mmCIF file of C-alpha atoms in Angstrom:
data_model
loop_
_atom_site.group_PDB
_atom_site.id
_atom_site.type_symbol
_atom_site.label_atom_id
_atom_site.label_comp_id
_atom_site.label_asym_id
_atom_site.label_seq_id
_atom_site.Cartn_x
_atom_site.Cartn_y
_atom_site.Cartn_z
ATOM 1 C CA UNK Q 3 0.000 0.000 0.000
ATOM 2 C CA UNK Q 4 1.231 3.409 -0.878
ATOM 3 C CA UNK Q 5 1.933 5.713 1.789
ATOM 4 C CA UNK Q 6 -0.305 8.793 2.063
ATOM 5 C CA UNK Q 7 1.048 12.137 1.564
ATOM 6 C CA UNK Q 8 1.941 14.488 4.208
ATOM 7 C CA UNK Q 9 -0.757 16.993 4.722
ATOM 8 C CA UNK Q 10 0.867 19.845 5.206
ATOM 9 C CA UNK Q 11 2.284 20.289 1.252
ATOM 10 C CA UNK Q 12 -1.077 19.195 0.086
ATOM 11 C CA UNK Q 13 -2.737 21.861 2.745
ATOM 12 C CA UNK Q 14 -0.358 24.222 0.772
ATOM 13 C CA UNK Q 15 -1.045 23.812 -2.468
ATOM 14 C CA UNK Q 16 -4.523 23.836 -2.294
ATOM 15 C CA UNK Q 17 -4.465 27.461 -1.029
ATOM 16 C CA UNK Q 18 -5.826 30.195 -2.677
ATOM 17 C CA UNK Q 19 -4.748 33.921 -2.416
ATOM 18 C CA UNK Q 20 -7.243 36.605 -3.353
ATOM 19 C CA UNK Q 21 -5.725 40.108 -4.526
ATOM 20 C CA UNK Q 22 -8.374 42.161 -3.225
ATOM 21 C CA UNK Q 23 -7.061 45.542 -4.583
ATOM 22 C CA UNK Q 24 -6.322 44.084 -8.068
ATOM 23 C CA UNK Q 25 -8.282 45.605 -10.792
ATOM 24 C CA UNK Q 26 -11.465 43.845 -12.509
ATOM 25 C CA UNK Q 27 -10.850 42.606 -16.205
ATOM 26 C CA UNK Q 28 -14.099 43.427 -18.231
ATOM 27 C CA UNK Q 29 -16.546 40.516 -18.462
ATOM 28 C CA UNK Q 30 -17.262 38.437 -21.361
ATOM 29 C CA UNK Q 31 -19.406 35.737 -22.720
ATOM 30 C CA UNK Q 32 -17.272 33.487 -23.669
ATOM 31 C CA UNK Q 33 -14.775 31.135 -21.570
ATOM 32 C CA UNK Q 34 -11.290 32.261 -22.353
ATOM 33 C CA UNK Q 35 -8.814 29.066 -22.030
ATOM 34 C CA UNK Q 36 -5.334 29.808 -20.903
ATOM 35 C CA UNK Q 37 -3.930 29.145 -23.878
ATOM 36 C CA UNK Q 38 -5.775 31.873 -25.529
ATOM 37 C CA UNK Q 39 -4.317 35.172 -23.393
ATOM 38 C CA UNK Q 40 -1.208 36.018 -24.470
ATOM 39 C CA UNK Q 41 1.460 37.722 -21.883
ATOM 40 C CA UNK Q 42 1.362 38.075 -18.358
ATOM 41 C CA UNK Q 43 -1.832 38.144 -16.176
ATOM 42 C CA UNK Q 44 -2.967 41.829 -16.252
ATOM 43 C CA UNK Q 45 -3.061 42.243 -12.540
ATOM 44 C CA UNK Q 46 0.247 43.026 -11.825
ATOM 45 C CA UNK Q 47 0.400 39.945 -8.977
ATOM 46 C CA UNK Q 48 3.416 38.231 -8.184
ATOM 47 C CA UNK Q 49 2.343 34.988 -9.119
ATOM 48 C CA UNK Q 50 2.171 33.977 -12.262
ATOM 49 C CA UNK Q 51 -0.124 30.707 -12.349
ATOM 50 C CA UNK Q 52 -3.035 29.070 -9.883
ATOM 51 C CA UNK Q 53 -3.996 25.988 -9.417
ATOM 52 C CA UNK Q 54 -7.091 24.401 -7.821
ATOM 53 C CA UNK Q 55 -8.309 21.162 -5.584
ATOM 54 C CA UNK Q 56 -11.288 20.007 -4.645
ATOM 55 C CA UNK Q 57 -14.944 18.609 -6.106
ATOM 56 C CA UNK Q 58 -18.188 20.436 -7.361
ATOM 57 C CA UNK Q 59 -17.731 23.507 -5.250
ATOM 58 C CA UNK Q 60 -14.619 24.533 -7.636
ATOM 59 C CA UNK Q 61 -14.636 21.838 -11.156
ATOM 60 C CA UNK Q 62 -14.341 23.667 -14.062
ATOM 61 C CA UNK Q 63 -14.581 20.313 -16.511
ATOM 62 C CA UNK Q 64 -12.929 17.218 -15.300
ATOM 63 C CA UNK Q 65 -16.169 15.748 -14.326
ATOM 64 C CA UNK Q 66 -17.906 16.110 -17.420
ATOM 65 C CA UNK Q 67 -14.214 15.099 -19.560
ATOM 66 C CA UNK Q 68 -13.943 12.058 -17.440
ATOM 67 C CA UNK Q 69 -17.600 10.662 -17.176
ATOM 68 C CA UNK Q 70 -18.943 8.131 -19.883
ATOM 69 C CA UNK Q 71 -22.828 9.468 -18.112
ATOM 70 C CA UNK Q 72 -21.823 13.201 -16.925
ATOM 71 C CA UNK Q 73 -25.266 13.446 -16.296
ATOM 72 C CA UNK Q 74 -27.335 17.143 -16.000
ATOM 73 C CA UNK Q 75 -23.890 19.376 -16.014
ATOM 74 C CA UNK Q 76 -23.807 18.212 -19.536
ATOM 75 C CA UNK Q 77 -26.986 20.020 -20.394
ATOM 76 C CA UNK Q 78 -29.134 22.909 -19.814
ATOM 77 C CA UNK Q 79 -29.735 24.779 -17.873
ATOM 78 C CA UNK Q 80 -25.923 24.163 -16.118
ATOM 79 C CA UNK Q 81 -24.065 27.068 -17.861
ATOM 80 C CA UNK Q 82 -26.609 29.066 -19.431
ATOM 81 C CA UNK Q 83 -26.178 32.543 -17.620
ATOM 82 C CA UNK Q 84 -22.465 33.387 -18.440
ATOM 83 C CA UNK Q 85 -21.276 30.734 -21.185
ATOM 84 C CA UNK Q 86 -24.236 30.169 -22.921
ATOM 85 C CA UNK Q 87 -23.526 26.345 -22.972
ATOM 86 C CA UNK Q 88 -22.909 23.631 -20.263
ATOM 87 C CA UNK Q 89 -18.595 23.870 -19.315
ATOM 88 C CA UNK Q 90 -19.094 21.383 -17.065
ATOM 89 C CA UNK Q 91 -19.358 23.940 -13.869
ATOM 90 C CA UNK Q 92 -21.683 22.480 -11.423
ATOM 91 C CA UNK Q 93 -23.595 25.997 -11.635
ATOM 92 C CA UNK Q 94 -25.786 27.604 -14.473
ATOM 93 C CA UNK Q 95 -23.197 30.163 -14.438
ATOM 94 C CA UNK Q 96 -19.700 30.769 -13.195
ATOM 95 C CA UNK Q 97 -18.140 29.864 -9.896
ATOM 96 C CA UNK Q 98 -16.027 31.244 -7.290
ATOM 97 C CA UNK Q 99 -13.261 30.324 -8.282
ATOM 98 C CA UNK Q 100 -13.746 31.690 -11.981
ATOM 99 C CA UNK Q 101 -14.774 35.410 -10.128
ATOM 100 C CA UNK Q 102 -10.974 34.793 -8.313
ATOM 101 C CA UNK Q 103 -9.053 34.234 -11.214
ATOM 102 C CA UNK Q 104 -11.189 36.959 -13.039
ATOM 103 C CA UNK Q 105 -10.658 39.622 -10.194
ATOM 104 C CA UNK Q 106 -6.527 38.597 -10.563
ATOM 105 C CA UNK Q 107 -6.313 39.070 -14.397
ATOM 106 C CA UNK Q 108 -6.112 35.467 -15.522
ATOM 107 C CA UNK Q 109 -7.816 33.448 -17.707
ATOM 108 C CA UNK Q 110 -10.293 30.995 -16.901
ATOM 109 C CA UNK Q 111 -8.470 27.387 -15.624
ATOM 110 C CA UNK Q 112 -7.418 24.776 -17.868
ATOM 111 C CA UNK Q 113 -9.424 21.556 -16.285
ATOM 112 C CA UNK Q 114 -6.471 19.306 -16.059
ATOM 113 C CA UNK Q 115 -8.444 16.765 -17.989
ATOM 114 C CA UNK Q 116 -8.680 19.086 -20.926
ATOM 115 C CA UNK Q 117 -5.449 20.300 -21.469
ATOM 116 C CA UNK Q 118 -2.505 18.394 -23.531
ATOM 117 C CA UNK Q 119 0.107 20.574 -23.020
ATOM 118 C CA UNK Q 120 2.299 23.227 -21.495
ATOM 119 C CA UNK Q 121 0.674 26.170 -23.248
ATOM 120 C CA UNK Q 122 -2.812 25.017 -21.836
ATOM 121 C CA UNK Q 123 -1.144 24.935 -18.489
ATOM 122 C CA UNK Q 124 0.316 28.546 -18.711
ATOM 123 C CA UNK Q 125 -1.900 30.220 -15.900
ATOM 124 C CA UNK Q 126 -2.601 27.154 -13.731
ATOM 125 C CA UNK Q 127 -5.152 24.406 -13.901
ATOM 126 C CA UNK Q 128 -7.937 22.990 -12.211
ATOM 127 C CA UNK Q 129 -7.909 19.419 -10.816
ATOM 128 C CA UNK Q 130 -11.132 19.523 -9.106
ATOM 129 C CA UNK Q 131 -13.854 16.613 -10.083
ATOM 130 C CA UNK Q 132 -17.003 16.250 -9.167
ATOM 131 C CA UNK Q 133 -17.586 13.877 -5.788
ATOM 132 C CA UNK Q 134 -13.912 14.014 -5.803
ATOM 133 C CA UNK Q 135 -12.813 13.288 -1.990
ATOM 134 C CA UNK Q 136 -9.597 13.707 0.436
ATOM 135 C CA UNK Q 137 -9.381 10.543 0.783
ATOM 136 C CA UNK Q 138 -9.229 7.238 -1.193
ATOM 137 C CA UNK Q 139 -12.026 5.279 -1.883
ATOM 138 C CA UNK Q 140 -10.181 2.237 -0.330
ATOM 139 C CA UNK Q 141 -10.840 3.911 3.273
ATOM 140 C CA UNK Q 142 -14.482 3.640 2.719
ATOM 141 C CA UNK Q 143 -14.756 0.740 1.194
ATOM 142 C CA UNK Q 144 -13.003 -0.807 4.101
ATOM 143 C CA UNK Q 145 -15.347 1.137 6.395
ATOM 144 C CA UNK Q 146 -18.177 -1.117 4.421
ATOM 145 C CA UNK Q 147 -19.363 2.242 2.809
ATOM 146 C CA UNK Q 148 -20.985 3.004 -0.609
ATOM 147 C CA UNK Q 149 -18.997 4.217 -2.927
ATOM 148 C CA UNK Q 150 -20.950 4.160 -5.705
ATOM 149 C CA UNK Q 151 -21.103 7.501 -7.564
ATOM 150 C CA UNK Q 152 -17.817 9.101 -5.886
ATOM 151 C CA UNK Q 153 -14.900 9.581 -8.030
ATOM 152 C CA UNK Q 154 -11.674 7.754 -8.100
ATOM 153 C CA UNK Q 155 -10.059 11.157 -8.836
ATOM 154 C CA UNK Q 156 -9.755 11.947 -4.713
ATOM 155 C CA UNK Q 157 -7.252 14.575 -3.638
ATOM 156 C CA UNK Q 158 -3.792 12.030 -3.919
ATOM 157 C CA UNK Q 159 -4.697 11.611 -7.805
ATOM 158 C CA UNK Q 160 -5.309 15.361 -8.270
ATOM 159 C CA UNK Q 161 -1.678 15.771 -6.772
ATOM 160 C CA UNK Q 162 -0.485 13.779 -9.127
ATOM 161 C CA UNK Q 163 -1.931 15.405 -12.031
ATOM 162 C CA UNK Q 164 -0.450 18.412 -10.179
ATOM 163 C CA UNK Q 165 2.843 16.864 -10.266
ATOM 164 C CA UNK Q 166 2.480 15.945 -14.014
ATOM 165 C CA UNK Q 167 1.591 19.475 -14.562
ATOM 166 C CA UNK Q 168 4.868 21.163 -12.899
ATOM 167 C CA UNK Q 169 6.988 18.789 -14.714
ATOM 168 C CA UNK Q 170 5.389 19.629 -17.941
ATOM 169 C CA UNK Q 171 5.579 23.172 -17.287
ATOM 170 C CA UNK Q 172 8.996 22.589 -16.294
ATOM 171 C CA UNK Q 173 10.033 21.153 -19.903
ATOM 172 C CA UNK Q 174 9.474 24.639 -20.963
ATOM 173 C CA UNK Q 175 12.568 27.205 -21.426
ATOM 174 C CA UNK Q 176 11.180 29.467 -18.418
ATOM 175 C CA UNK Q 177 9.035 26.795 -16.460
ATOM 176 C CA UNK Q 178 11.157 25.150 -13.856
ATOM 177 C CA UNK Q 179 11.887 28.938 -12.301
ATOM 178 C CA UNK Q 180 8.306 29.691 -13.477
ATOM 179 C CA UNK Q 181 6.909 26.585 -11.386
ATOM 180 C CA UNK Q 182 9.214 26.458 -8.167
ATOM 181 C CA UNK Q 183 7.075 30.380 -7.855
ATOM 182 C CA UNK Q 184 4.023 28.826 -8.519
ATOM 183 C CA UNK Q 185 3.321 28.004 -4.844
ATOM 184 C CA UNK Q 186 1.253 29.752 -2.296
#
C-alpha cells in the first residue's frame, strides 16, 4: 500500500490567495482558455499561475471530460447565464473560483483533464472533479461504505496530475523557475 502524503504540502497547495485591490478585467461571454491570453496576467500579482483542488464547489470540466454518463452538467440549464452552454461547472453560471481568477487578471483554468500541453497549463489548472474526496475510496470501502457515484479522482490523484503538470511546465525554457514560484 502506498503511503499517504503528508498533509501539510497538500494543505499548501490547495491554497488560494485573493488580490483584493487588483483591478477587474471586463466581463465576457465566452470562456477564455489559458492558452488563448497572451502575456502576463494583467493584474500586476506576483504569481504567475493558480492551481485548484477540490470537487463540485470549484470543477471547471474534469467531471464532465472524465464521465462516460456526466449526467445534468452536460446540459441545460448548467451554464446558461455566463457561457451560454454547459462547461461542465456544477452551476448555471460561473463559480467562485472563476470570479478569483477573473478579479486577478487570468484566464479561466485549464481543467487538467482538458489540457494536452504546457501552453494550456500557462496560468494554472484545475484538478477539481465532481464527488472528488480527500481521501481514497479504499478507506471507505473498508469502512463497508458506498462508494458508488464518488470519483476515483480523490485529492492524492489530483496531486499527481499536479505533479504531471509542474513537470510539464517545467520542460518549458522558463518553467522550472516559473513553477518552483508557482506556490502559495
Amino acid at each position: 500500500m502506498a503511503k499517504a502524503p503528508p498533509l501539510r504540502p497538500l494543505l499548501a497547495a490547495a491554497l488560494l490567495v485573493v488580490a483584493a485591490a487588483s483591478p477587474s478585467p471586463s466581463p465576457s461571454s465566452e470562456a477564455v482558455p489559458a492558452a488563448a491570453v497572451h502575456g502576463a496576467n494583467r493584474s500586476g500579482s506576483c504569481y504567475s499561475r493558480f492551481f485548484a483542488f477540490g470537487d463540485s464547489l470549484i470543477d471547471t470540466g474534469n467531471f464532465i471530460s472524465y464521465s462516460t454518463a456526466p449526467g445534468p452538467v452536460a446540459r441545460s440549464p448548467y451554464g446558461e447565464t455566463f457561457f451560454h452552454r454547459p462547461t461542465g461547472r456544477w452551476s448555471d453560471g460561473r463559480l467562485i473560483v472563476d470570479f478569483i481568477v477573473e478579479r486577478l487578471g487570468f484566464p479561466y483554468w485549464t481543467p487538467f483533464l482538458g489540457g494536452k500541453t504546457a501552453e494550456d497549463f500557462r496560468y494554472g489548472a484545475n484538478f477539481a472533479v465532481a464527488s472528488g474526496t480527500a481521501l481514497n475510496q479504499l478507506l471507505f470501502r473498508k469502512k463497508h461504505l458506498n462508494v458508488e457515484g464518488i470519483t476515483p479522482y480523490f485529492l492524492g490523484v489530483q496531486i499527481g496530475w499536479f505533479k504531471k503538470v509542474l513537470a510539464m511546465l517545467g520542460s518549458t525554457d522558463h518553467g522550472m523557475q516559473a513553477s518552483t514560484q508557482s506556490f502559495v
